[in-house]
GROMACS .gro file of C-alpha atoms in nm:
model
  342
    1UNK     CA    1  -1.158  -2.920   5.397
    2UNK     CA    2  -1.108  -2.641   5.658
    3UNK     CA    3  -1.143  -2.742   6.010
    4UNK     CA    4  -1.508  -2.664   6.044
    5UNK     CA    5  -1.607  -2.948   5.941
    6UNK     CA    6  -1.541  -3.122   6.221
    7UNK     CA    7  -1.663  -2.929   6.514
    8UNK     CA    8  -2.030  -3.100   6.415
    9UNK     CA    9  -2.002  -3.453   6.274
   10UNK     CA   10  -2.331  -3.578   6.078
   11UNK     CA   11  -2.454  -3.906   6.180
   12UNK     CA   12  -2.810  -3.869   5.921
   13UNK     CA   13  -2.834  -3.592   5.696
   14UNK     CA   14  -3.127  -3.560   5.502
   15UNK     CA   15  -3.073  -3.360   5.107
   16UNK     CA   16  -3.380  -3.223   4.912
   17UNK     CA   17  -3.278  -3.226   4.564
   18UNK     CA   18  -3.026  -3.477   4.621
   19UNK     CA   19  -3.064  -3.654   4.287
   20UNK     CA   20  -2.976  -3.366   4.081
   21UNK     CA   21  -2.653  -3.214   3.956
   22UNK     CA   22  -2.519  -3.045   4.312
   23UNK     CA   23  -2.768  -3.288   4.536
   24UNK     CA   24  -2.591  -3.602   4.411
   25UNK     CA   25  -2.272  -3.477   4.499
   26UNK     CA   26  -2.302  -3.332   4.810
   27UNK     CA   27  -2.501  -3.739   4.932
   28UNK     CA   28  -2.199  -3.882   4.806
   29UNK     CA   29  -1.942  -3.722   5.023
   30UNK     CA   30  -2.159  -3.737   5.295
   31UNK     CA   31  -2.198  -4.102   5.265
   32UNK     CA   32  -1.852  -4.147   5.202
   33UNK     CA   33  -1.776  -3.901   5.566
   34UNK     CA   34  -1.958  -4.181   5.709
   35UNK     CA   35  -2.300  -4.033   5.750
   36UNK     CA   36  -2.664  -4.183   5.684
   37UNK     CA   37  -2.846  -4.009   5.376
   38UNK     CA   38  -3.190  -3.989   5.325
   39UNK     CA   39  -3.186  -3.836   4.943
   40UNK     CA   40  -3.559  -3.679   4.845
   41UNK     CA   41  -3.611  -3.553   4.537
   42UNK     CA   42  -3.932  -3.548   4.286
   43UNK     CA   43  -3.714  -3.594   3.969
   44UNK     CA   44  -3.873  -3.326   3.815
   45UNK     CA   45  -3.584  -3.211   3.716
   46UNK     CA   46  -3.316  -3.437   3.895
   47UNK     CA   47  -3.220  -3.814   3.782
   48UNK     CA   48  -3.198  -4.144   3.949
   49UNK     CA   49  -2.849  -4.234   3.733
   50UNK     CA   50  -2.714  -3.993   3.935
   51UNK     CA   51  -2.728  -4.194   4.308
   52UNK     CA   52  -2.699  -4.532   4.079
   53UNK     CA   53  -2.367  -4.559   4.264
   54UNK     CA   54  -2.574  -4.565   4.641
   55UNK     CA   55  -2.865  -4.761   4.581
   56UNK     CA   56  -2.687  -5.081   4.718
   57UNK     CA   57  -2.527  -4.903   5.012
   58UNK     CA   58  -2.772  -4.955   5.347
   59UNK     CA   59  -2.624  -4.583   5.413
   60UNK     CA   60  -2.801  -4.421   5.160
   61UNK     CA   61  -3.173  -4.382   5.116
   62UNK     CA   62  -3.439  -4.251   4.800
   63UNK     CA   63  -3.721  -4.111   4.876
   64UNK     CA   64  -3.949  -3.963   4.608
   65UNK     CA   65  -4.162  -3.776   4.661
   66UNK     CA   66  -4.273  -3.290   4.623
   67UNK     CA   67  -4.143  -3.158   4.896
   68UNK     CA   68  -4.405  -2.859   4.801
   69UNK     CA   69  -4.665  -3.112   4.915
   70UNK     CA   70  -4.505  -3.318   5.250
   71UNK     CA   71  -4.144  -3.388   5.341
   72UNK     CA   72  -4.165  -3.767   5.551
   73UNK     CA   73  -3.869  -3.945   5.605
   74UNK     CA   74  -3.825  -4.222   5.811
   75UNK     CA   75  -3.735  -4.184   6.157
   76UNK     CA   76  -3.734  -3.828   6.128
   77UNK     CA   77  -3.636  -3.776   6.518
   78UNK     CA   78  -3.324  -3.953   6.433
   79UNK     CA   79  -3.193  -3.671   6.184
   80UNK     CA   80  -2.940  -3.458   6.257
   81UNK     CA   81  -2.908  -3.263   5.910
   82UNK     CA   82  -3.123  -3.102   5.670
   83UNK     CA   83  -2.987  -2.917   5.327
   84UNK     CA   84  -3.246  -2.858   5.144
   85UNK     CA   85  -3.087  -2.817   4.792
   86UNK     CA   86  -3.486  -2.915   4.670
   87UNK     CA   87  -3.555  -2.684   4.355
   88UNK     CA   88  -3.548  -2.598   3.906
   89UNK     CA   89  -3.213  -2.456   3.936
   90UNK     CA   90  -3.196  -2.405   3.527
   91UNK     CA   91  -3.371  -2.194   3.313
   92UNK     CA   92  -3.477  -2.433   3.087
   93UNK     CA   93  -3.647  -2.615   3.424
   94UNK     CA   94  -3.774  -2.273   3.589
   95UNK     CA   95  -3.953  -2.114   3.299
   96UNK     CA   96  -4.150  -2.428   3.220
   97UNK     CA   97  -4.249  -2.473   3.602
   98UNK     CA   98  -4.266  -2.159   3.737
   99UNK     CA   99  -4.568  -2.217   3.982
  100UNK     CA  100  -4.348  -2.506   4.066
  101UNK     CA  101  -4.050  -2.274   4.159
  102UNK     CA  102  -4.201  -2.079   4.325
  103UNK     CA  103  -4.413  -2.378   4.512
  104UNK     CA  104  -4.068  -2.552   4.625
  105UNK     CA  105  -3.904  -2.231   4.728
  106UNK     CA  106  -4.220  -2.158   5.004
  107UNK     CA  107  -4.392  -2.423   5.046
  108UNK     CA  108  -4.142  -2.642   5.002
  109UNK     CA  109  -3.843  -2.417   5.262
  110UNK     CA  110  -4.170  -2.433   5.530
  111UNK     CA  111  -4.155  -2.837   5.526
  112UNK     CA  112  -3.819  -2.879   5.542
  113UNK     CA  113  -3.760  -2.602   5.825
  114UNK     CA  114  -4.055  -2.801   6.046
  115UNK     CA  115  -3.852  -3.119   6.007
  116UNK     CA  116  -3.542  -2.973   6.110
  117UNK     CA  117  -3.694  -2.800   6.373
  118UNK     CA  118  -3.921  -3.099   6.509
  119UNK     CA  119  -3.585  -3.286   6.492
  120UNK     CA  120  -3.405  -3.015   6.692
  121UNK     CA  121  -3.138  -3.042   6.356
  122UNK     CA  122  -2.927  -2.864   6.164
  123UNK     CA  123  -3.081  -2.654   5.915
  124UNK     CA  124  -2.949  -2.573   5.549
  125UNK     CA  125  -3.104  -2.363   5.273
  126UNK     CA  126  -2.912  -2.364   4.937
  127UNK     CA  127  -3.024  -2.015   4.807
  128UNK     CA  128  -2.815  -1.870   4.516
  129UNK     CA  129  -2.612  -1.595   4.360
  130UNK     CA  130  -2.960  -1.475   4.190
  131UNK     CA  131  -3.076  -1.383   4.517
  132UNK     CA  132  -2.793  -1.035   4.342
  133UNK     CA  133  -3.013  -0.974   4.016
  134UNK     CA  134  -2.792  -0.766   3.790
  135UNK     CA  135  -2.623  -0.667   4.001
  136UNK     CA  136  -2.499  -0.321   4.086
  137UNK     CA  137  -2.232  -0.325   4.350
  138UNK     CA  138  -1.896  -0.578   4.235
  139UNK     CA  139  -1.777  -0.796   4.316
  140UNK     CA  140  -2.145  -0.929   4.515
  141UNK     CA  141  -2.075  -0.955   4.909
  142UNK     CA  142  -2.359  -1.044   5.123
  143UNK     CA  143  -2.474  -0.732   5.287
  144UNK     CA  144  -2.596  -0.602   4.944
  145UNK     CA  145  -2.932  -0.656   4.853
  146UNK     CA  146  -2.942  -0.650   4.498
  147UNK     CA  147  -3.135  -0.583   4.211
  148UNK     CA  148  -3.399  -0.825   4.066
  149UNK     CA  149  -3.697  -0.768   3.915
  150UNK     CA  150  -4.013  -0.900   4.104
  151UNK     CA  151  -4.192  -0.996   3.794
  152UNK     CA  152  -3.950  -1.051   3.481
  153UNK     CA  153  -3.933  -1.415   3.369
  154UNK     CA  154  -3.611  -1.492   3.632
  155UNK     CA  155  -3.883  -1.394   3.900
  156UNK     CA  156  -4.022  -1.749   3.955
  157UNK     CA  157  -3.669  -1.828   4.080
  158UNK     CA  158  -3.530  -1.528   4.246
  159UNK     CA  159  -3.816  -1.467   4.365
  160UNK     CA  160  -3.888  -1.800   4.521
  161UNK     CA  161  -3.468  -1.828   4.690
  162UNK     CA  162  -3.521  -1.407   4.758
  163UNK     CA  163  -3.842  -1.611   5.022
  164UNK     CA  164  -3.700  -1.874   5.101
  165UNK     CA  165  -3.480  -1.693   5.328
  166UNK     CA  166  -3.724  -1.536   5.449
  167UNK     CA  167  -3.871  -1.771   5.617
  168UNK     CA  168  -3.513  -1.963   5.656
  169UNK     CA  169  -3.459  -1.594   5.910
  170UNK     CA  170  -3.798  -1.643   6.043
  171UNK     CA  171  -3.798  -1.995   6.159
  172UNK     CA  172  -3.410  -1.887   6.359
  173UNK     CA  173  -3.483  -1.581   6.511
  174UNK     CA  174  -3.832  -1.696   6.593
  175UNK     CA  175  -3.816  -2.009   6.652
  176UNK     CA  176  -3.490  -2.113   6.755
  177UNK     CA  177  -3.388  -2.282   6.481
  178UNK     CA  178  -3.043  -2.330   6.443
  179UNK     CA  179  -3.032  -2.246   6.042
  180UNK     CA  180  -2.825  -2.085   5.817
  181UNK     CA  181  -2.782  -1.943   5.457
  182UNK     CA  182  -2.554  -1.970   5.161
  183UNK     CA  183  -2.559  -1.834   4.826
  184UNK     CA  184  -2.434  -2.029   4.561
  185UNK     CA  185  -2.289  -1.917   4.271
  186UNK     CA  186  -2.268  -2.076   3.934
  187UNK     CA  187  -2.125  -2.394   3.946
  188UNK     CA  188  -2.031  -2.690   3.704
  189UNK     CA  189  -1.893  -3.080   3.639
  190UNK     CA  190  -1.989  -3.386   3.590
  191UNK     CA  191  -2.354  -3.466   3.588
  192UNK     CA  192  -2.520  -3.158   3.458
  193UNK     CA  193  -2.738  -3.172   3.175
  194UNK     CA  194  -2.683  -3.087   2.844
  195UNK     CA  195  -2.961  -2.936   2.759
  196UNK     CA  196  -3.106  -2.741   3.063
  197UNK     CA  197  -2.959  -2.404   2.924
  198UNK     CA  198  -2.697  -2.369   3.170
  199UNK     CA  199  -2.381  -2.170   3.011
  200UNK     CA  200  -2.073  -2.475   3.017
  201UNK     CA  201  -2.288  -2.775   2.920
  202UNK     CA  202  -2.474  -2.672   2.708
  203UNK     CA  203  -2.097  -2.527   2.526
  204UNK     CA  204  -1.968  -2.849   2.594
  205UNK     CA  205  -2.203  -2.999   2.448
  206UNK     CA  206  -2.252  -2.788   2.124
  207UNK     CA  207  -1.843  -2.869   2.122
  208UNK     CA  208  -1.864  -3.190   2.082
  209UNK     CA  209  -2.171  -3.198   1.848
  210UNK     CA  210  -2.017  -3.022   1.625
  211UNK     CA  211  -2.280  -2.737   1.668
  212UNK     CA  212  -2.246  -2.387   1.687
  213UNK     CA  213  -2.143  -2.255   2.105
  214UNK     CA  214  -2.448  -2.007   2.154
  215UNK     CA  215  -2.300  -1.685   2.334
  216UNK     CA  216  -2.532  -1.481   2.418
  217UNK     CA  217  -2.502  -1.141   2.391
  218UNK     CA  218  -2.160  -0.926   2.267
  219UNK     CA  219  -2.011  -1.204   2.522
  220UNK     CA  220  -1.838  -0.926   2.746
  221UNK     CA  221  -2.101  -1.059   3.010
  222UNK     CA  222  -1.870  -1.178   3.331
  223UNK     CA  223  -1.935  -1.536   3.556
  224UNK     CA  224  -1.708  -1.676   3.783
  225UNK     CA  225  -1.752  -2.054   3.766
  226UNK     CA  226  -1.690  -2.306   4.054
  227UNK     CA  227  -1.605  -2.638   4.002
  228UNK     CA  228  -1.871  -2.877   4.190
  229UNK     CA  229  -1.643  -3.065   4.494
  230UNK     CA  230  -1.543  -2.747   4.568
  231UNK     CA  231  -1.937  -2.677   4.653
  232UNK     CA  232  -1.962  -2.942   4.809
  233UNK     CA  233  -1.720  -2.899   5.060
  234UNK     CA  234  -1.760  -2.562   5.123
  235UNK     CA  235  -2.106  -2.647   5.152
  236UNK     CA  236  -2.030  -2.934   5.402
  237UNK     CA  237  -1.766  -2.663   5.618
  238UNK     CA  238  -2.071  -2.421   5.628
  239UNK     CA  239  -2.367  -2.706   5.784
  240UNK     CA  240  -2.082  -2.807   6.031
  241UNK     CA  241  -1.980  -2.449   6.141
  242UNK     CA  242  -2.336  -2.356   6.254
  243UNK     CA  243  -2.283  -1.987   6.108
  244UNK     CA  244  -2.628  -1.820   6.044
  245UNK     CA  245  -2.537  -1.718   5.705
  246UNK     CA  246  -2.589  -1.548   5.426
  247UNK     CA  247  -2.250  -1.655   5.309
  248UNK     CA  248  -2.109  -1.658   4.938
  249UNK     CA  249  -2.013  -1.964   4.815
  250UNK     CA  250  -1.786  -1.929   4.428
  251UNK     CA  251  -1.540  -1.895   4.268
  252UNK     CA  252  -1.368  -1.548   4.299
  253UNK     CA  253  -1.144  -1.598   3.933
  254UNK     CA  254  -1.405  -1.417   3.689
  255UNK     CA  255  -1.427  -1.508   3.348
  256UNK     CA  256  -1.631  -1.371   3.019
  257UNK     CA  257  -1.870  -1.564   2.819
  258UNK     CA  258  -1.668  -1.560   2.527
  259UNK     CA  259  -1.351  -1.703   2.723
  260UNK     CA  260  -1.542  -1.959   2.886
  261UNK     CA  261  -1.679  -2.103   2.526
  262UNK     CA  262  -1.292  -2.033   2.358
  263UNK     CA  263  -1.206  -2.223   2.655
  264UNK     CA  264  -1.423  -2.484   2.628
  265UNK     CA  265  -1.380  -2.537   2.168
  266UNK     CA  266  -1.047  -2.579   2.356
  267UNK     CA  267  -1.042  -2.880   2.538
  268UNK     CA  268  -1.267  -3.061   2.351
  269UNK     CA  269  -1.041  -2.994   1.992
  270UNK     CA  270  -1.361  -2.837   1.815
  271UNK     CA  271  -1.339  -2.617   1.582
  272UNK     CA  272  -1.692  -2.510   1.551
  273UNK     CA  273  -1.762  -2.121   1.507
  274UNK     CA  274  -1.940  -1.917   1.836
  275UNK     CA  275  -2.267  -1.785   1.662
  276UNK     CA  276  -2.462  -1.492   1.899
  277UNK     CA  277  -2.754  -1.430   2.026
  278UNK     CA  278  -3.008  -1.206   2.185
  279UNK     CA  279  -2.958  -1.166   2.590
  280UNK     CA  280  -3.185  -1.277   2.777
  281UNK     CA  281  -3.417  -1.031   2.956
  282UNK     CA  282  -3.267  -0.964   3.298
  283UNK     CA  283  -2.900  -1.103   3.240
  284UNK     CA  284  -2.664  -0.962   3.465
  285UNK     CA  285  -2.363  -0.846   3.321
  286UNK     CA  286  -2.142  -0.913   3.585
  287UNK     CA  287  -2.113  -1.138   3.865
  288UNK     CA  288  -1.823  -1.240   4.063
  289UNK     CA  289  -1.908  -1.312   4.435
  290UNK     CA  290  -1.672  -1.161   4.699
  291UNK     CA  291  -1.578  -1.458   4.946
  292UNK     CA  292  -1.444  -1.313   5.226
  293UNK     CA  293  -1.654  -1.464   5.496
  294UNK     CA  294  -1.623  -1.757   5.385
  295UNK     CA  295  -1.258  -1.726   5.383
  296UNK     CA  296  -1.234  -1.520   5.719
  297UNK     CA  297  -1.506  -1.799   5.906
  298UNK     CA  298  -1.488  -2.169   5.767
  299UNK     CA  299  -1.133  -2.168   5.614
  300UNK     CA  300  -1.232  -2.227   5.257
  301UNK     CA  301  -1.185  -2.109   4.942
  302UNK     CA  302  -1.210  -2.286   4.597
  303UNK     CA  303  -0.933  -2.416   4.493
  304UNK     CA  304  -1.000  -2.591   4.112
  305UNK     CA  305  -0.865  -2.430   3.861
  306UNK     CA  306  -1.084  -2.354   3.557
  307UNK     CA  307  -0.882  -2.523   3.322
  308UNK     CA  308  -0.854  -2.872   3.543
  309UNK     CA  309  -1.206  -2.819   3.603
  310UNK     CA  310  -1.358  -2.794   3.264
  311UNK     CA  311  -1.083  -3.103   3.163
  312UNK     CA  312  -1.297  -3.346   3.421
  313UNK     CA  313  -1.604  -3.159   3.277
  314UNK     CA  314  -1.563  -3.268   2.903
  315UNK     CA  315  -1.436  -3.623   3.044
  316UNK     CA  316  -1.781  -3.713   3.152
  317UNK     CA  317  -1.992  -3.511   2.886
  318UNK     CA  318  -1.791  -3.764   2.667
  319UNK     CA  319  -1.865  -4.080   2.861
  320UNK     CA  320  -2.240  -4.007   2.833
  321UNK     CA  321  -2.354  -3.923   2.437
  322UNK     CA  322  -2.656  -3.968   2.566
  323UNK     CA  323  -2.668  -3.551   2.692
  324UNK     CA  324  -2.488  -3.405   2.381
  325UNK     CA  325  -2.635  -3.577   2.069
  326UNK     CA  326  -2.972  -3.361   1.977
  327UNK     CA  327  -2.965  -2.979   1.876
  328UNK     CA  328  -3.124  -2.733   2.090
  329UNK     CA  329  -3.512  -2.695   2.132
  330UNK     CA  330  -3.623  -2.305   2.108
  331UNK     CA  331  -3.710  -2.313   2.446
  332UNK     CA  332  -3.328  -2.361   2.554
  333UNK     CA  333  -3.231  -2.145   2.303
  334UNK     CA  334  -3.385  -1.831   2.410
  335UNK     CA  335  -3.223  -1.854   2.774
  336UNK     CA  336  -2.877  -2.066   2.666
  337UNK     CA  337  -2.547  -1.865   2.780
  338UNK     CA  338  -2.754  -1.658   3.052
  339UNK     CA  339  -2.606  -1.552   3.381
  340UNK     CA  340  -2.797  -1.934   3.506
  341UNK     CA  341  -2.794  -1.976   3.861
  342UNK     CA  342  -2.654  -2.256   4.014
   0.00000   0.00000   0.00000
């Protein structure tokens, strides 16, 4: 952990989207560090099972609430950190919930910012590499403005996050909120859902079920994948730093989609074939973060190797057969293998 994380001790944090994949790991890390945590989630894409180990801990509170409508938490004046992760993040979810995705990025972000403003708390927006769209600059640096289709099928997610960045910046500049933005690149690990359309959990589920691995296009498009523990460490270091961002967080190792699929086959011991499917619309061709800013300002970089992180992820899926029994539906097949967000 970077030394920056000790600069601002967290006594009480609110994590929106805290029962989701990344959010639940973040809640666990905060509680383990001694903080009280209020997890806010409407469970539309999150899962109470993700925070089951925390439910009996007196330092943890789960509030079931749609932050697009309101954000009301116990003792709001005692909050000193607001981490806003609430949003459908997988293609299957944001294509199923397009309006809800736009609302959580707009009204939901405003409600989270207002809570931070009232409490005088640090605010961290979990944005995404999707704000870069199908990038024309490689690797992607924070000063790149992106190449995004504002009316394409992915726009409900891309533009919700771009708006969220804009309103976060406005609250910082005009109202003095201690607000910062991180852009999360592809992240993987335990608690991902096998049917959410994101590449790695889909490949793992398919391999364990002996189904063909659905590789979009010719598989030459690239992704940089970060293990969830590393991402959580980066998020907490950023929260402690007071940096305004935007700041990329991700693993700078670039892999082709076909390489990822074949590594999943090897890790699972599966002899399933690869099945080529059409590329989704606006699918990014290359994606790799320039993480120099995080390394310089936080002393942070992703440390978990791809083989190690993949082995841990496969082991978790093996322990959760409910995540892998059924064939994907048509909605999933339309997006699987895509340049999914975090």
